Amino acid sequence: MDNIIIILFQVFFAFGIFILISLGLAIIFGMMRIMNLAQGEFIMLGAYMCTLAWRAGLSVWVGFLVAGVAVGGFGILVERLVIRFLYGRIIDTLLATWGLSLFLIGAVTLIFGPQSESAPSPLGNFHFGNLNIAQYSVVMIGLAITMVVLTYILWRYTRFGLMARATMQNPSMAETLGVKTNRIYMLTFGLGSALTGLAGAILVPYAGASPPMGIFFVGKAFITVITGGHMALLGTLSASSLFGSIDGVVSFLASSVMGEICVLIVAIVLLRFLPRGITGGFQKGL
Amino acid sequence: MLKLDRRQFIKTATGALVFVSTSGLLKKAGIAAEKPIRVGNILDKTGSLNIYSLNQIKAVAMAIDEINAAGGLLGRPLELFFYDSQSNNQLNSQYATQALVKDKVHVLHAGITSSSREVMRPIVRKYNGLFFYNSNYEGGACDRRYVCTALVPGQQMIPMVEYVVKELGGKRGYILAADYNYGHITGKWYQKLIRENGGEDIGLEHFPLDVNNFEPVISRLQTAKPDVIWLALVGSAHVAFYRQLHAAMGTKKPIMASTCFDSGMDQLQLSPDEAEGVIVSTAFDDDLPKKSARDWIAKFHKYVGNNDPVGTYGEMGYHGVYLWANAVKKAGKPDPDAVIKALDKTTFDGPGGLYTIDGKTNHTIMDVHIMRCNRQRKYDLIRSFPQRQPIDTQAVCDLFKHPNDTTQYEPKL
């Protein structure tokens, strides 16, 4: 019985982590088709913003908001200064964002030093049978799900969401109908960045903040979004559930390393048989 | 960390070499005109392993400066060549070759991880150089061109395991180690020593250096219920383990004992709750209750211009350079082959105590201290073991009898 609870917890937790690290990328790469190799560093920036806010005496929860807003703003800046000149030029975007990634790692190391920083988990733990679970782990899962739901609502039920979807599907048609696509691109990229920064902040009490931390996440994020396929939200959600289940079960029964290996094997096999991702065969949706 | 005046910025930006002997200093010492003796230093200034290197880089520079200010070595100035290996073994190989072939260094002080050491050891042999490795490791590397000035399991782990198993009652142990040669061999040592002390090793797991999710193993730990967690986790990603363990188990954590928690000064990256109680075994610490240690820390702080904690890996770089310099004095010339002949019984009375090179193994006899991390994130001394011999390596390695041996011996279970 204990084992079943542990495995269920591990599955949900792994699912939450996959959602957190890939939701921002689902928008930036899944919807906008921008190969943002600096995605991991956006996570890292969010983490640092959160520790900064915490150091300034704010609570960690406020730190999350600060991180979301700050990294969102930074994303808009990056879009205006770099990305907007490179729409549709995948290789150039890739190089530019890779450069940006190296620059950010270097800059953060220079300013904050190479050691990792952290803001302690604001919550205690609770018992579940014989098992102690950090309350914060449960909060992380909850926050991840909330972020997906809010993003879905924004996309599906608001005017901004409608215009953004139109722009991503057919920019020239959207423009003809009076949508300022330029502005929509900028805001969408900003939104993706904000979600990424927020995720980085949420990860702080769990993984800390250090200059190279982005590297630990960026690969997983891309694999999740690509396996998800062309429907960025639904795809990311389903890929996260799949990978989360595999990672959670295998990591507990064997080891974390085996968990990651199994996720990669499943991703490769899946993309061999469903080259357009899990949602590749679906006609419409998000 | 956030304070960043202009001077600090330049220091950070230009690296260790800013610290090192200016021509002014050499002139003052009257040795500017002599042909320099060249010292190579390859360490990780950047990347996830730099938590071990940063103070060692400065301490090596400080030792070189001191020797120069005191009139140099054999009347010649020391010239330092620093190379940033960026936590990347490929660069260790590239820079070791460059240092020996192009820059023609007389000695190489280099390496933090065992993987980087094993990359460089054959290169040093190939070019007939001399290699000082100033870092604790899993022991057993037997090679006359290679000198270890830090701790091996016979010095570090034997007293710690005995103390924890016998005196703290940590019978059932679960071992968590990094996933490369250091973690694998250290894991075996833990198993061997736990069993020899009448304990039980109920689990052994390895983690690649980029793993920062320890939730699954924390769940497994809770089902296995060990009395003690034996640790050999390495690098900044692994520090997350202590955070996640504390978040899940709070004050119900088992005893924690680590071979390298203090080397990377992991405690500074954690909150007092997360770091308190970790037991370490070390040759040096800032808070060692000893005059030589206090004086040296004060000197180091003055040299680098701040009061940040220094740690054992800083001190190792310092006594490593002095042990080499004393061997050069004994040999009368800096050529590697002459210095190697003079290594046996070379001593240095350093910040942590007396250091003596054991010529049979080219490892170093020194004091060892068991310490415990407190809520101020400093270490309290529990017990000292004076002048411990590297007995694990002495049991397998005899360079007097087999000068051409180059094997790294591993423990047998």
PDB file of C-alpha atoms in Angstrom, chain A residues 9 138 158 169 197 207 231 238:
ATOM      1  CA  PHE A   9       3.173  10.676  -5.668  1.00  0.00           C
ATOM      2  CA  VAL A 138       2.383  19.047  -3.538  1.00  0.00           C
ATOM      3  CA  THR A 158     -10.185  35.590 -24.429  1.00  0.00           C
ATOM      4  CA  GLN A 169      -2.157  29.979 -37.911  1.00  0.00           C
ATOM      5  CA  GLY A 197      10.458  32.575 -15.421  1.00  0.00           C
ATOM      6  CA  ALA A 207      16.526  22.768  -6.942  1.00  0.00           C
ATOM      7  CA  MET A 231      -1.084  21.134 -30.512  1.00  0.00           C
ATOM      8  CA  SER A 238      -0.158  14.473 -22.758  1.00  0.00           C
TER       9      SER A 238
END
